[in-house]
XYZ file of C-alpha atoms in Angstrom:
177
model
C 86.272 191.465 162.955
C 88.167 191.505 159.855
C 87.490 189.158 157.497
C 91.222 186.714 157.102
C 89.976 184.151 154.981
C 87.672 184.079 151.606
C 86.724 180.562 150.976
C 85.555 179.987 147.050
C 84.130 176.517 146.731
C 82.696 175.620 143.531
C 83.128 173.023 140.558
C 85.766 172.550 138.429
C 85.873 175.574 135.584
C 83.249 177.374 137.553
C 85.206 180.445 137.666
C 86.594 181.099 141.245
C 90.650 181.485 139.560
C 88.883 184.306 137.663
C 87.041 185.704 140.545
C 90.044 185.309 143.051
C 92.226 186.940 140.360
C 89.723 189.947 140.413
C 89.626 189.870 143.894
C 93.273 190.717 144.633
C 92.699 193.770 141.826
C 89.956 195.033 143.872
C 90.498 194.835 147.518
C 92.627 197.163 149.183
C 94.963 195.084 150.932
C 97.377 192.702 149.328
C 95.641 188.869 149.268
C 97.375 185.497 148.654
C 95.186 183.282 145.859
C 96.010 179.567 147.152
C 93.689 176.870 145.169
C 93.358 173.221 145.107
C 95.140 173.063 141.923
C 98.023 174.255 143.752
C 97.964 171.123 145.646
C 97.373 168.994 143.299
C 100.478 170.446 141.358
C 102.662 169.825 144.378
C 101.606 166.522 144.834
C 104.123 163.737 144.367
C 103.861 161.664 141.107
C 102.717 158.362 143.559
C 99.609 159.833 144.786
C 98.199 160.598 141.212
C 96.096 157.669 139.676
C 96.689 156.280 142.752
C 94.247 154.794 145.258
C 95.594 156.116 148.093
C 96.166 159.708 146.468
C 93.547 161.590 143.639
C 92.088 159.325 140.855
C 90.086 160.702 138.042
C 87.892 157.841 136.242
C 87.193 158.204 132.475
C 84.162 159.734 133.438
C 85.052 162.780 135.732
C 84.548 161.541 138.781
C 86.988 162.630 141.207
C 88.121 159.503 144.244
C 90.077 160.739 147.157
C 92.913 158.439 149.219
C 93.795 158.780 152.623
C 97.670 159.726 151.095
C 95.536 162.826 149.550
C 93.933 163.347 152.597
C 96.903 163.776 154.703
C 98.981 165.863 152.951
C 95.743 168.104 152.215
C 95.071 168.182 156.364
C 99.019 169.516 156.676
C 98.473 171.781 153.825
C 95.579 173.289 155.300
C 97.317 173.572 158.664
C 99.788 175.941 156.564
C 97.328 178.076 155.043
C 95.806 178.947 157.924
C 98.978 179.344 159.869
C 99.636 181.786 157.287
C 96.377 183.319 158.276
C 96.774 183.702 161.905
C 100.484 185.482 161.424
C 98.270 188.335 159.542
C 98.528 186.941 155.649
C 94.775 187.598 154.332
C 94.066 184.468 152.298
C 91.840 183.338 149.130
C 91.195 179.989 149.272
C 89.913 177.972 145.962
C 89.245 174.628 146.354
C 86.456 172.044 145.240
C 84.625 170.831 148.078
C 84.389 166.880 146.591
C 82.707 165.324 150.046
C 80.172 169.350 149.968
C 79.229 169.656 153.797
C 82.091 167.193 155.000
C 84.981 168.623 153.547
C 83.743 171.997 154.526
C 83.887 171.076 157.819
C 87.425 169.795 157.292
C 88.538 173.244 155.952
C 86.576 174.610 158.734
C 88.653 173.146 161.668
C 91.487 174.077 160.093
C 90.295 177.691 159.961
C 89.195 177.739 163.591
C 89.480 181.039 165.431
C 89.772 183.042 161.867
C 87.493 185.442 160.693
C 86.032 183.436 157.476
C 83.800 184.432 154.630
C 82.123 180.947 152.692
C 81.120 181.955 149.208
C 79.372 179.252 146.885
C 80.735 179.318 143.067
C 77.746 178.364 141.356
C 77.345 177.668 137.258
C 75.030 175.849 135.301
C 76.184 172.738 133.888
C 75.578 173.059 130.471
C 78.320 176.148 130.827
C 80.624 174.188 132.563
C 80.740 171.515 129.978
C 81.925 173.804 127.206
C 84.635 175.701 129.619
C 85.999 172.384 130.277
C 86.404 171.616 126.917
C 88.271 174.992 125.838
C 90.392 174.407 128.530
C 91.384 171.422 127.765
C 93.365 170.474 130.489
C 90.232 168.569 132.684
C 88.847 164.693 131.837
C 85.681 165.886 129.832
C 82.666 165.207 132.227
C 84.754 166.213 135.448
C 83.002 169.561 135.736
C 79.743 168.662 134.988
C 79.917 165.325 137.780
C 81.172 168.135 139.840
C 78.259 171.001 139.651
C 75.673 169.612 142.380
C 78.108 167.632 144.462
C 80.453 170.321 145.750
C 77.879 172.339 147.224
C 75.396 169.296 149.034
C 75.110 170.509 152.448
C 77.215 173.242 152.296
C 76.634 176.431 154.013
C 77.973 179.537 153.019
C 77.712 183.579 153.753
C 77.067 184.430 150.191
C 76.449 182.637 146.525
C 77.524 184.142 143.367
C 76.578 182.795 139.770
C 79.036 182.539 136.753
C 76.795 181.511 134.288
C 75.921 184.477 133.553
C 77.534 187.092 135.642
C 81.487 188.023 135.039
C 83.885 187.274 137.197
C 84.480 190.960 137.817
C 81.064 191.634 139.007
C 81.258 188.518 141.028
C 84.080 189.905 142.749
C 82.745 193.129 143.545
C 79.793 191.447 145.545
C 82.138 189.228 147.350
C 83.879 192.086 148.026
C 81.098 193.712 149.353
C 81.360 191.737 152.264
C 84.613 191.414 153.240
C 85.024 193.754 156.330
């Protein structure tokens, strides 16, 4: 079966934008990049900061509300509705609960041909990527690193630290039938 879905869960400034990017240069049919940044952009103003929405402490650490969780359940209900009417899909998210909220985006994605890939970088790196960027609470990343990937079980694990996103690609690609 065709593969419908790529799944690239990883930390915060791990890479997967640069890797999906790459990944709709290289594969031969046209793919859709949706991330969790999307989301979080479309979110309204009353579930950020909030309790019941996506709070980021001073620290990095990421807390998830019930508000966040239901719009993120209908959301995901889209994207793979999107999937199922033939749209092949690269999904970038950050997998805050590891094996739990896989299994979220996994009954979602029930019935679709699904390739997991782990986004993996060491710390250290992710620290100083977060800081160029400058758009992330300085320790989010880092907080991030281990956490995303407890638990969580995926067809194939690519590297950033030292690997670039390009070559990254190619191996996911690879393995997308």
């Amino acid at each position: 079966m065709t593969t419908q879905v790529i799944v690239l869960n990883g930390s915060s400034s791990s890479g997967k934008t640069g890797i999906a990017r790459c990944l709709q240069a290289i594969l031969p049919r046209p793919w859709i990049r949706l991330g969790v940044d999307d989301l979080l952009d479309a979110l309204p103003p009353s579930l950020l900061g909030s309790d019941t929405g996506v709070e980021i402490s001073q620290q990095g650490e990421v807390s998830i509300g019930e508000g966040f969780r239901e719009i993120e359940a209908a959301w995901m209900t889209g994207v793979a509705a999107m999937a199922r009417a033939g749209a092949n899909v690269i999904i970038d998210d950050v997998f805050l609960g590891g094996a739990a909220s896989q299994e979220r985006m996994r009954s979602h994605l029930e019935g679709l041909n699904v390739l997991w890939v782990g986004v993996r970088c060491d710390a250290e790196l992710l620290a100083g990527r977060e800081m160029a960027r400058g758009d992330r609470v300085p320790g989010m990343a880092a907080w991030q690193a281990d956490v995303v990937h407890q638990g969580v079980v995926y067809n194939l694990e690519v590297d950033t630290s030292h690997t670039e996103s390009l070559d990254c690609a190619r191996a996911i690609a690879a393995r997308v039938n």
